[in-house]
Coordinates of C-alpha atoms and ligand atoms in Angstrom, one line a residue:
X1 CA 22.9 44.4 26.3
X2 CA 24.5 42.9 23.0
X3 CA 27.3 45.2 23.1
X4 CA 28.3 43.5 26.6
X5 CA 27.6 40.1 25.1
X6 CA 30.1 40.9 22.4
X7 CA 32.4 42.0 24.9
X8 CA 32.5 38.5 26.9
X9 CA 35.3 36.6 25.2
X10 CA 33.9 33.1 25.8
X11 CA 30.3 34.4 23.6
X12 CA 32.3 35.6 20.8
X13 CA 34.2 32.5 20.8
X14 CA 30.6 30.5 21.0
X15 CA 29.5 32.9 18.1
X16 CA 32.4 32.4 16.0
X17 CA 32.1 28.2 16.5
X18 CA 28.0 28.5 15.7
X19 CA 28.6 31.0 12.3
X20 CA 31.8 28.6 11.2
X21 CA 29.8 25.6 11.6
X22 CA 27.2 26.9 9.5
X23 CA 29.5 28.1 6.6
X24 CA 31.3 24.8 7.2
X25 CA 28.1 23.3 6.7
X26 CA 26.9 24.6 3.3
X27 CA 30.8 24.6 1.4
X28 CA 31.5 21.5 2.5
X29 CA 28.7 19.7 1.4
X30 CA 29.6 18.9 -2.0
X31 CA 33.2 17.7 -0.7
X32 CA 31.7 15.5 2.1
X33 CA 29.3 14.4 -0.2
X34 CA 32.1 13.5 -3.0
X35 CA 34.5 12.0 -0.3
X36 CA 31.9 9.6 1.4
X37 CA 30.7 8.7 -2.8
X38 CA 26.4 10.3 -1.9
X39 CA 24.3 11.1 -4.3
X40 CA 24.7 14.0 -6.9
X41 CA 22.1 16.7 -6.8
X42 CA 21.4 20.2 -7.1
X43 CA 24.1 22.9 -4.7
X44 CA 21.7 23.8 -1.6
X45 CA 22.1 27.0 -0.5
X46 CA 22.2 27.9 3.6
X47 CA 19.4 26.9 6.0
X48 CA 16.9 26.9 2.7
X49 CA 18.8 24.3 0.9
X50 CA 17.1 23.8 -2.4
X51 CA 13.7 24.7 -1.3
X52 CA 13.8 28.2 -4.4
X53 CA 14.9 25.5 -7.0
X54 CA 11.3 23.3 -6.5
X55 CA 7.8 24.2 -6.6
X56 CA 6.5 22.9 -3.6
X57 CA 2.7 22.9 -5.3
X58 CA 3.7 20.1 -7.7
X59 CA 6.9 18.9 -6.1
X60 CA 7.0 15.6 -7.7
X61 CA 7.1 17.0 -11.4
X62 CA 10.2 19.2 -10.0
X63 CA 11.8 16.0 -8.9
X64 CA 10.7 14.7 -11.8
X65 CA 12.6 17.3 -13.9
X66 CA 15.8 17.6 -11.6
X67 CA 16.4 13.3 -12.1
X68 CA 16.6 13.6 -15.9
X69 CA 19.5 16.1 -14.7
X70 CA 21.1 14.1 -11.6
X71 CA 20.5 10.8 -12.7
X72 CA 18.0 8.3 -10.8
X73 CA 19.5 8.3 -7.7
X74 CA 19.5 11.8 -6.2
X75 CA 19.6 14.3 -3.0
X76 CA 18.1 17.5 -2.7
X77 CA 17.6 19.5 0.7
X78 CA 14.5 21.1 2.0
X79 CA 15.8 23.4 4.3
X80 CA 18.5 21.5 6.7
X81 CA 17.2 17.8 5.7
X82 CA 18.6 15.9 3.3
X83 CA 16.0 13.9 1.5
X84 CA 17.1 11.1 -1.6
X85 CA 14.8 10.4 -4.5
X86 CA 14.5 7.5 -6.1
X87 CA 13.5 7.9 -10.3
X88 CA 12.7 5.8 -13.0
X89 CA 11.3 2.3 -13.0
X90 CA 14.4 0.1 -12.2
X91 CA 15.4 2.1 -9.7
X92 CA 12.4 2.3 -7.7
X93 CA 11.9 -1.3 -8.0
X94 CA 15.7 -2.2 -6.9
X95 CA 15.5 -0.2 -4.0
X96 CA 11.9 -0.9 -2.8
X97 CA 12.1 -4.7 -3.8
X98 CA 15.3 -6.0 -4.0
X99 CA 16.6 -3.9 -1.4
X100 CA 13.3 -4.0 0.8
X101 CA 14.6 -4.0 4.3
X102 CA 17.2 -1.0 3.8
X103 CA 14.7 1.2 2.0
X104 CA 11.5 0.0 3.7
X105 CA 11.0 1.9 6.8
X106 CA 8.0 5.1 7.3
X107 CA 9.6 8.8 7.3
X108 CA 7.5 10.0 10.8
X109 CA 7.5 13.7 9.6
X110 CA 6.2 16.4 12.6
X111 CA 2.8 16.4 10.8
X112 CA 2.6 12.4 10.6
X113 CA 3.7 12.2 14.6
X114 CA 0.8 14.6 14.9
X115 CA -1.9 12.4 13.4
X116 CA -1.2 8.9 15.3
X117 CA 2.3 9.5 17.8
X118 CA 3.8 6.3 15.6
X119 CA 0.5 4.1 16.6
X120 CA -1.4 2.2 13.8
X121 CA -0.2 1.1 10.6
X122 CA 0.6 3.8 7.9
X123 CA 3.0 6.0 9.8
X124 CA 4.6 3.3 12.2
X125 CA 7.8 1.3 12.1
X126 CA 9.8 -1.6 13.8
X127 CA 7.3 -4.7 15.7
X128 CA 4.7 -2.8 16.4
X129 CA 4.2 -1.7 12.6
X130 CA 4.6 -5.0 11.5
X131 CA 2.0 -6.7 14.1
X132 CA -0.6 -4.8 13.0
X133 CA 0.0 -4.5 9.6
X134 CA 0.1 -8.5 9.8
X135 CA -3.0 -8.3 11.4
X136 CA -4.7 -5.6 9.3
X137 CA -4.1 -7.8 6.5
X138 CA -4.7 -11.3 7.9
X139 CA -8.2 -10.0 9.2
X140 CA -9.2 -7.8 6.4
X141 CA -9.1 -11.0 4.1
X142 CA -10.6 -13.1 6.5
X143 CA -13.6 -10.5 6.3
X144 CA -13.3 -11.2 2.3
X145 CA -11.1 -8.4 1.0
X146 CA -10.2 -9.5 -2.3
X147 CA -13.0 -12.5 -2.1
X148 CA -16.6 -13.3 -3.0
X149 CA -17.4 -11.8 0.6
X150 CA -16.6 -7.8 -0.3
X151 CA -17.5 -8.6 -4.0
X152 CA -21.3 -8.9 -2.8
X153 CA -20.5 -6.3 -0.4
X154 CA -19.6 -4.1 -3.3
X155 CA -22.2 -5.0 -5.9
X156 CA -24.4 -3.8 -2.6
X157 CA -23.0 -0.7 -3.0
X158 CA -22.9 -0.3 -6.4
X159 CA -26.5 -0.5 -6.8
X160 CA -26.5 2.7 -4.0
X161 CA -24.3 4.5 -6.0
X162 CA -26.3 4.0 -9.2
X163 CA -29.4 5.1 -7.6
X164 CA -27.9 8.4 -6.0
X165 CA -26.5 9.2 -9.6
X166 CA -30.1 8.4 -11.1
X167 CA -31.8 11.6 -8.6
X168 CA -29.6 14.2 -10.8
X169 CA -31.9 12.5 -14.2
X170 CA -29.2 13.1 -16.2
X171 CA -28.4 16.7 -15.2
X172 CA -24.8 18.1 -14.5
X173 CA -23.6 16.9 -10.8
X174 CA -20.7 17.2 -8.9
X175 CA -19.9 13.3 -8.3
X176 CA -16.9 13.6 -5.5
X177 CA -19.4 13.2 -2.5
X178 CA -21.3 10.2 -3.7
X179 CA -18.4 8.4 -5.1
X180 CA -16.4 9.0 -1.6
X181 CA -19.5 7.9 0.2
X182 CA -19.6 4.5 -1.8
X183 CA -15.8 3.8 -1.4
X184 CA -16.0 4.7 2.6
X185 CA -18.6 2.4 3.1
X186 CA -17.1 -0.7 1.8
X187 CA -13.9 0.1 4.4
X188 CA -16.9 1.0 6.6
X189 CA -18.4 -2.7 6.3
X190 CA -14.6 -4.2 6.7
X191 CA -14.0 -2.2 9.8
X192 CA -17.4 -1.9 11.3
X193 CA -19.7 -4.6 9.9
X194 CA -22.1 -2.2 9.0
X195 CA -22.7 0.6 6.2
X196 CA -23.8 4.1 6.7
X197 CA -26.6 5.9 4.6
X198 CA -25.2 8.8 2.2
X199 CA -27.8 11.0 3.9
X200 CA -26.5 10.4 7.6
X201 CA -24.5 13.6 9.0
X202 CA -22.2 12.0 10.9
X203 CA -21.3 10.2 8.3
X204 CA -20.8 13.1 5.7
X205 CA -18.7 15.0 8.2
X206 CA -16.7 11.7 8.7
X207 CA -15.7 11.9 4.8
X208 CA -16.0 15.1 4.6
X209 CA -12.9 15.6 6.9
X210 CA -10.9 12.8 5.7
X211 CA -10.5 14.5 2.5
X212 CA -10.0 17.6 3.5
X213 CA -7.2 16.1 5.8
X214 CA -5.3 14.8 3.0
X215 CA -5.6 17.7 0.9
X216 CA -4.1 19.8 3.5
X217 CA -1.7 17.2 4.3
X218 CA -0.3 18.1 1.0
X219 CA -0.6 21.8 1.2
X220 CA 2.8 24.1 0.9
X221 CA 1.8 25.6 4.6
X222 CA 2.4 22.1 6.1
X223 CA 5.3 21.0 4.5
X224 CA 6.8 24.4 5.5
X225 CA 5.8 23.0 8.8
X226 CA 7.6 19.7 8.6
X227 CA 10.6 21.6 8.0
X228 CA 10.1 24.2 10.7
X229 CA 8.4 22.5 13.1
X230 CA 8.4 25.9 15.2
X231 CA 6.7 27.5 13.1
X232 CA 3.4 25.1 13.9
X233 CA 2.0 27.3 16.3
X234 CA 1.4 30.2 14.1
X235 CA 0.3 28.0 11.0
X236 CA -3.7 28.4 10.4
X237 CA -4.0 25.3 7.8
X238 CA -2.2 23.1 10.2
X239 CA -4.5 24.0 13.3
X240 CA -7.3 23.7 10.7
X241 CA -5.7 20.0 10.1
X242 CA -5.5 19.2 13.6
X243 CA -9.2 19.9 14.3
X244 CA -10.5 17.6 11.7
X245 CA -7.8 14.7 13.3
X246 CA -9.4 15.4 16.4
X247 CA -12.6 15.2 15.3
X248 CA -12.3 12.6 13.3
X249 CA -10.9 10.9 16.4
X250 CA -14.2 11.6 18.6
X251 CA -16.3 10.0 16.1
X252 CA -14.0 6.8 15.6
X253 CA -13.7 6.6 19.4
X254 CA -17.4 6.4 19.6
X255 CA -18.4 4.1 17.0
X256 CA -15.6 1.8 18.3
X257 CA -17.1 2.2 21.5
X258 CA -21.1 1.2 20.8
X259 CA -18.9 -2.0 18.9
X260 CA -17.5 -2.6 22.4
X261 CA -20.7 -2.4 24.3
X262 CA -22.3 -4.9 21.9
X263 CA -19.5 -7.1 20.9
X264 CA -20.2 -11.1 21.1
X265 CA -17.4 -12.8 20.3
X266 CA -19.2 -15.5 18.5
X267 CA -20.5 -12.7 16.1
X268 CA -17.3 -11.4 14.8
X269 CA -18.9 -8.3 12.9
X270 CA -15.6 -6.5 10.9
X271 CA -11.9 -5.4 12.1
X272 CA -12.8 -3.6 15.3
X273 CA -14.8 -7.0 16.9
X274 CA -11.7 -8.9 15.7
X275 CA -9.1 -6.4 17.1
X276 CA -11.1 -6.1 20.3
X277 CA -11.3 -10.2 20.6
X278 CA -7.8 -10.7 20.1
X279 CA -6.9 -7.9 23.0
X280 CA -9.3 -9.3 25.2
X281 CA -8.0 -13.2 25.1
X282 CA -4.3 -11.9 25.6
X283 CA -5.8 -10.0 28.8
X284 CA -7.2 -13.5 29.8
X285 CA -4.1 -14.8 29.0
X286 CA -2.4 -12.1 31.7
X287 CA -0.3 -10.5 28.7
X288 CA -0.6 -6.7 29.5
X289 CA 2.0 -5.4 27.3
X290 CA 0.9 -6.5 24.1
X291 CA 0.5 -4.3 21.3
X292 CA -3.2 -4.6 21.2
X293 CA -4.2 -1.0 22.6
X294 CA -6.5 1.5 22.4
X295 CA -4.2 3.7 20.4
X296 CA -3.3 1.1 17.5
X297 CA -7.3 0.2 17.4
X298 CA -7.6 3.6 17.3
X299 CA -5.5 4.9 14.9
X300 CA -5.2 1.5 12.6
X301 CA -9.2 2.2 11.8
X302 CA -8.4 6.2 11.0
X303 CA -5.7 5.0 8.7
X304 CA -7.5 2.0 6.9
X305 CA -10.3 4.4 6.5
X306 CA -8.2 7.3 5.5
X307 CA -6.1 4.7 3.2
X308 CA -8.9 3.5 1.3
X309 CA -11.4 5.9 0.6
X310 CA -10.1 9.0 -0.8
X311 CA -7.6 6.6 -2.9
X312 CA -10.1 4.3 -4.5
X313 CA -13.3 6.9 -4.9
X314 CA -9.9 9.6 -6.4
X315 CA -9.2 7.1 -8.9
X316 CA -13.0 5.9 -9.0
X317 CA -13.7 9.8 -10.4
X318 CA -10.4 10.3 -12.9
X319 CA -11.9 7.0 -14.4
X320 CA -14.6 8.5 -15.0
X321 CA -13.6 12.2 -15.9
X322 CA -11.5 10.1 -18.4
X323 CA -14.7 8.7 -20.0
X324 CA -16.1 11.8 -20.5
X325 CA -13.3 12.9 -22.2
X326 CA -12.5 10.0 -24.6
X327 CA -15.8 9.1 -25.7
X328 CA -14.5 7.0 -27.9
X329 CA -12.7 4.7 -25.3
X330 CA -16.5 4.9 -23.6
X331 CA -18.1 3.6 -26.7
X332 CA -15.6 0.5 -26.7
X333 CA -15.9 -0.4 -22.9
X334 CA -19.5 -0.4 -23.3
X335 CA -19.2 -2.1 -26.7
X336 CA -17.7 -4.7 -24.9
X337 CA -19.5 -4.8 -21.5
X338 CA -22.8 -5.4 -23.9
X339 CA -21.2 -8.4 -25.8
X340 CA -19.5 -9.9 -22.8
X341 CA -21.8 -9.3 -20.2
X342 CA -24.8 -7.7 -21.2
X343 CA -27.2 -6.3 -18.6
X344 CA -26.9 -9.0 -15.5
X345 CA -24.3 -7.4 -12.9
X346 CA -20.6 -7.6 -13.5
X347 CA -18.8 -10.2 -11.5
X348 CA -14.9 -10.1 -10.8
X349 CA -14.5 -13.7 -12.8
X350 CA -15.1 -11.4 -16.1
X351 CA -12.8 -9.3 -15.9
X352 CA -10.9 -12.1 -17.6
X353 CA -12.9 -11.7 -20.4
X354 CA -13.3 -7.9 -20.6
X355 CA -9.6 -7.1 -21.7
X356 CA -10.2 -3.7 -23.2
X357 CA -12.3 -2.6 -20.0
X358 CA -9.0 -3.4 -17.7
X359 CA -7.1 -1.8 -19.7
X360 CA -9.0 1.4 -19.4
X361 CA -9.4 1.1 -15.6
X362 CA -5.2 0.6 -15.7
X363 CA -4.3 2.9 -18.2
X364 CA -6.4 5.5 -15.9
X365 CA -4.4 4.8 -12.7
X366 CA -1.6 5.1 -14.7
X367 CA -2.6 8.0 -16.2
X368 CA -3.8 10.0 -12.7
X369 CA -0.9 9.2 -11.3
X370 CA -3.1 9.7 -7.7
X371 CA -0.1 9.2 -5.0
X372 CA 3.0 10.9 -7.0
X373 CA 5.8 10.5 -4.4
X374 CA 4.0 7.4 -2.4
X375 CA 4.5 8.1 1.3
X376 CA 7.5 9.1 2.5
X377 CA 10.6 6.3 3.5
X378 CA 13.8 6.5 5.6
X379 CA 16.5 4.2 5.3
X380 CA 16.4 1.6 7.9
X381 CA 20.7 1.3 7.8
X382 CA 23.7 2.5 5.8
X383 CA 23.1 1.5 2.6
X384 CA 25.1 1.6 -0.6
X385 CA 23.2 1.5 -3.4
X386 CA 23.8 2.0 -6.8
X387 CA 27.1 3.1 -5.8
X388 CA 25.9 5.5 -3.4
X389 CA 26.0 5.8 0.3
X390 CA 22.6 6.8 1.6
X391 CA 23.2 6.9 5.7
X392 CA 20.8 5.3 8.3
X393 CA 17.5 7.6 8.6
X394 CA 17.8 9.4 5.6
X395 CA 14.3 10.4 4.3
X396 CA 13.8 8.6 0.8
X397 CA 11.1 9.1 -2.1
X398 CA 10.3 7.1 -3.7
X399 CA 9.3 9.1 -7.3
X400 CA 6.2 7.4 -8.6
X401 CA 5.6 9.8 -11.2
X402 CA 8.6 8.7 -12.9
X403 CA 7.7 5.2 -12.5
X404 CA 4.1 5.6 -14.3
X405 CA 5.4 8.4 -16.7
X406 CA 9.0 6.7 -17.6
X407 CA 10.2 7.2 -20.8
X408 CA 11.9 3.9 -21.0
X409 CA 8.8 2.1 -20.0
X410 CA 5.6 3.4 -21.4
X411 CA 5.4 3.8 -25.3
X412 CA 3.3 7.4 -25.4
X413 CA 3.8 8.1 -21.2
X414 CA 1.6 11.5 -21.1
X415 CA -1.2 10.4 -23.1
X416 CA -4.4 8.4 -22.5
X417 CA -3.5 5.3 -24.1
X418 CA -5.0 2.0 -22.9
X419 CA -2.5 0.5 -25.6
X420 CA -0.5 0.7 -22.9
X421 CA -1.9 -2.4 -21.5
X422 CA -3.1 -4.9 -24.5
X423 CA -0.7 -6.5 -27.0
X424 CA -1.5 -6.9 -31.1
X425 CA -4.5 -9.2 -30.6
X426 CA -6.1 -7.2 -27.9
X427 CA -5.5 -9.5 -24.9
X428 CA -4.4 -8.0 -21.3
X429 CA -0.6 -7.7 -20.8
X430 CA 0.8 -7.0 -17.2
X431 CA 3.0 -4.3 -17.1
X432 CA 6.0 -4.5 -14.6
X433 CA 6.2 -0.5 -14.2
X434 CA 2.4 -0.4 -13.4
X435 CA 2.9 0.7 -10.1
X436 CA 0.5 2.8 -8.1
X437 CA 0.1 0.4 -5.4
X438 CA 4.1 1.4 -4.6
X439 CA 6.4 -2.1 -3.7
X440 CA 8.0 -3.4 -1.4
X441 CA 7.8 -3.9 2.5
X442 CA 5.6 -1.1 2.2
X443 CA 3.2 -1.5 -0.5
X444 CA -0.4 -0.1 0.0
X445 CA -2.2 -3.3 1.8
X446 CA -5.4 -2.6 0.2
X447 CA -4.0 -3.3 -3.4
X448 CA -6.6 -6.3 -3.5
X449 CA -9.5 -4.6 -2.1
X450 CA -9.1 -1.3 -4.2
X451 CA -8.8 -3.7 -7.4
X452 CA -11.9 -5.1 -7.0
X453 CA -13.7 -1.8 -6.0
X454 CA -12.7 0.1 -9.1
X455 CA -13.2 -2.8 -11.7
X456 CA -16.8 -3.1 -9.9
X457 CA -17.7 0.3 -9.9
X458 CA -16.4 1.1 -12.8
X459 CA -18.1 -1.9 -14.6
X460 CA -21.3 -1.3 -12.9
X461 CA -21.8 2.6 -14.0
X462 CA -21.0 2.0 -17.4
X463 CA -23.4 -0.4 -17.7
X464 CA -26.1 2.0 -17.0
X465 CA -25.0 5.7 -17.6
X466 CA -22.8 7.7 -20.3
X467 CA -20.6 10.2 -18.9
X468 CA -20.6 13.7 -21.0
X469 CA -19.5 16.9 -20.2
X470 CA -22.1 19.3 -19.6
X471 CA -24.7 21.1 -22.3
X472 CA -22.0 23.4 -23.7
X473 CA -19.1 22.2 -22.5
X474 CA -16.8 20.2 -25.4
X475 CA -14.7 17.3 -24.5
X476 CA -11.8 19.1 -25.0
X477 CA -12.6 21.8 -22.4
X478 CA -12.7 19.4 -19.4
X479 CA -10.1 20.2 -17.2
X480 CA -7.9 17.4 -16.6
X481 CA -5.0 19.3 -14.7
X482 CA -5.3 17.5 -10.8
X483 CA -6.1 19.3 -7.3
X484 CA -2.7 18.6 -5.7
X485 CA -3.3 17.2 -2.1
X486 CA -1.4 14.3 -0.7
X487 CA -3.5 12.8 -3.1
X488 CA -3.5 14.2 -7.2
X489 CA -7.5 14.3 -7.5
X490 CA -9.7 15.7 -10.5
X491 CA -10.6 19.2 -10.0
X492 CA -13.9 19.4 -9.1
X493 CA -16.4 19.7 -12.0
X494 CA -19.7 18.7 -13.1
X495 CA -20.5 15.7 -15.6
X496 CA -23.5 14.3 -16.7
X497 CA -24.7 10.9 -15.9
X498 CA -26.9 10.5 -18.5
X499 CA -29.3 6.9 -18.0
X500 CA -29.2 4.5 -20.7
X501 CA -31.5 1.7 -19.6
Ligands
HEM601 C1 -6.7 2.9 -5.9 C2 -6.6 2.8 -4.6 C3 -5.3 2.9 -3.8 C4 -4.0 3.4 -4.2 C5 -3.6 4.0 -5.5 C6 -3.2 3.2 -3.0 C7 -1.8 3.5 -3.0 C8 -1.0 3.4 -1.9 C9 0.4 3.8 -1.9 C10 1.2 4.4 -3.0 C11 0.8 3.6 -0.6 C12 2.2 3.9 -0.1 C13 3.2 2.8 -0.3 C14 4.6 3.2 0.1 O1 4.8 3.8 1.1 O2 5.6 2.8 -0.6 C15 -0.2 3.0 0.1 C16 -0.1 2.6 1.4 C17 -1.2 2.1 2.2 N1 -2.5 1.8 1.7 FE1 -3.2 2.1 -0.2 N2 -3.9 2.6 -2.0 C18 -5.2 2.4 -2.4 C19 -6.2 1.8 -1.7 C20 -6.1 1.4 -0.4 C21 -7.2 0.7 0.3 C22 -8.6 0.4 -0.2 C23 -6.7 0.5 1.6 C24 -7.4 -0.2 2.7 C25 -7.9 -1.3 2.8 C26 -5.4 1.0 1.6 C27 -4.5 0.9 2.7 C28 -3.2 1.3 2.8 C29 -2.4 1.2 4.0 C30 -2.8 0.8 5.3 C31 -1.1 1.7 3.6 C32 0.1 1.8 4.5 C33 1.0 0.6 4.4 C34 2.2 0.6 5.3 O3 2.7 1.7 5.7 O4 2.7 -0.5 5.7 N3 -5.0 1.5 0.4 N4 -1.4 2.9 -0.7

């Protein structure tokens, strides 16, 4: 059978055109790439590209280490794509802010078409990503994000948190599930109008799945599988993923659906109400083909849910990992909670006063590092930039590893130093290359929101607990190296929440 395939001339001409355009393909890069003035980076090799030269379980410190040999600007290829990275403070910021439109559009890899088939907000593009991000963000600060409206909302909270951490009397706990279950339910009141108990199931499963969907979101097995998109089929983690999507789906559809039943528009109860009003008055108004639908209410909720809880309870639990392991920097943040604030509750108007205690919170974002690469971009036209040319469509990271860890930047970059953030008299200072919220067209919507929680939260434990390692266990021997997910989260290990009321 292959011998009389070899025999037909017209095949072996076909064969010869495929091979040459594959050898073609791999030595000609680097001349193409000189001729049209791309970006340097490492020599791919055939159909792999430079997928042997990175470790895909901590890609972002292998990017990390291949810009301080390319430069800040650079390309690498994971398997046949051609994806550029973006290094270093100035560079990130150039592209993603001066340069917003070119670099600002959402990569839609095979696993992000899976999740939401370019509905809702995080992996959309073009009018339909911008109405409801517009409206996302219009509606969430109606509903108080960033206000006195979700600061009550999360002093609510706060005070559920604390009692759930008072049940383990001080004893060694695992802190992920509570902490998640406080963050989800302020995006939980935004959305829904309504908070869940930590004890309800569906609940549980609901965060449950949402983290495990971003840790396998991350996983090696899946970004094999946005490179091979084949090869889904026969990949366990990404059927595993898809369950939990589904899932999660079911449960969003039903909740939004009891909203439905009961919704009066008078009573405008959270996200859902107010997405559900709007669609209904265009329908009155005989638009049909708006871009209020079932899918973008659908899948805007998953996202805004996704978004914001495993980001801010992640960050929520380095925080406090990082107390336990720099008790000094505890005993100053409470020093300084007790002499600005003393034991009433902690309102966002003194966080003016509390410099040291924002430092802290920023010096551990910076620190965690929790969304290394940010989500994914593509170029929305040719660009030339920094003297590049970068084509329409080409996938872009952004590195924000090397923005929070830039040498150039940050005085001592891999140590816990909330100097970092307060000059020689120990006021605040703003620092430009602070940036885990991203920039840009596409910076994370929730910045406001996820401010507020952490300085709350934060605030409010420290006021009545000390975080220590377990009997035994030295500060030293905490493990600080992260779970790598989509997300960089703290391993999961027990601390003590010990009462000091
Ligand atoms: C500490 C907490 C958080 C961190 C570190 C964080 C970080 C990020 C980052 C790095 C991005 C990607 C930006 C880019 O692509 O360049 C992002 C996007 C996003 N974030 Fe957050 N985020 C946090 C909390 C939240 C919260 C509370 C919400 C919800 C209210 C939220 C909603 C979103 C959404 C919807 C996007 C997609 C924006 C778009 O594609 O237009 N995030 N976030």
């Amino acid at each position: 059978m292959l011998e009389d395939i070899f025999h037909s001339p017209t095949s072996v001409l076909l064969l010869g055109v495929v091979v040459g355009l594959l050898v073609l393909r791999f030595f000609n890069f680097s001349f193409s790439a000189q001729e049209r003035h791309e970006p340097p980076g490492p020599r791919p090799f055939p159909l792999l590209g430079n997928l042997l030269q990175v470790d895909l379980k901590r890609l972002d410190q292998s990017l990390f280490a291949l810009s301080k040999k390319y430069g800040p600007v650079f390309q690498i290829f994971f398997g046949l794509k051609k994806v550029v990275v973006l290094a270093g403070y100035q560079t990130v910021k150039q592209a993603l802010v001066n340069h917003a439109e070119e670099f600002g559009n959402r990569e839609i890899t095979p696993v992000f078409y899976d999740f939401n088939q370019e509905h809702g907000i995080l992996f959309a593009n073009g009018d339909s990503w911008r109405e409801m991000r517009r409206f996302a963000v219009t509606t969430l600060r109606d509903f108080g994000m960033g206000k006195r409206m979700s600061e009550e909302k999360i002093i609510e909270e706060c005070r559920c948190l604390i009692e759930e951490f008072e049940k383990f009397e001080g004893k060694p706990f695992d802190n992920t599930k509570a902490i998640n279950y406080a963050a989800s339910n302020i995006i939980s009141a935004l959305m829904f109008g309504k908070r869940f108990e930590y004890q309800d199931p569906v609940f549980q499963a609901m965060v449950e799945r949402d983290n495990e969907t971003i840790h396998l979101t991350g996983s090696a097995s899946i970004q094999i599988y946005n490179l091979f998109p084949c090869l889904g089929p026969f990949l366990q983690v990404r059927s595993n993923l898809m369950k939990n999507v589904e899932d999660g789906k079911r449960d969003l559809r039903k909740i939004i659906a009891d909203l439905k039943e009961t919704l009066e528009p008078e009573i405008c109860r959270g996200f859902v109400d107010a997405f559900l009003i709007r669609k209904q008055s265009l329908e009155e108004g005989e638009i049909t083909s708006s871009y209020y639908h079932d899918g973008n209410l659908l899948y805007s909720v998953m996202n805004l849910f996704a978004a914001g809880t495993d980001t801010t309870a992640t960050t929520l639990k380095w925080c406090l990992l990082f107390m336990a392991r720099h008790t000094e920097v505890q005993d100053r943040v409470v020093e300084e909670l007790n002499r600005v604030v003393g034991s009433r509750q902690v309102r966002i108007e003194d966080r003016k006063n509390l410099p040291y205690t924002d430092a802290v919170i920023h010096e551990s974002q910076r620190l965690a590092n929790i969304v290394p690469m940010a989500i994914p971009h593509t170029t929305s036209k040719d660009v030339t930039f920094q003297g590049y040319f970068i084509k329409e469509g080409t996938a872009i990271i952004p590195l924000l590893t090397s923005v929070l860890y830039d040498e150039s930047e940050w005085e001592n970059p891999d140590t816990f130093n909330p100097s970092h953030f307060l000059d020689e008299e120990g006021k605040f200072i703003r620092r430009d290359a602070f940036m885990p919220f991203s920039a840009g067209r596409r910076v994370c919507l929730g910045e406001g929101l996820a401010r507020m929680e952490l300085f709350l939260f934060f605030t409010s434990l420290l006021q009545h607990f000390r975080f220590t390692p377990p009997p035994g266990v030295s500060e030293d021997e905490l493990d600080l190296s992260p779970v790598v997910g989509f997300t960089l989260s703290p391993l999961p290990q027990n601390l003590c929440a010990v009462s000091c009321q």
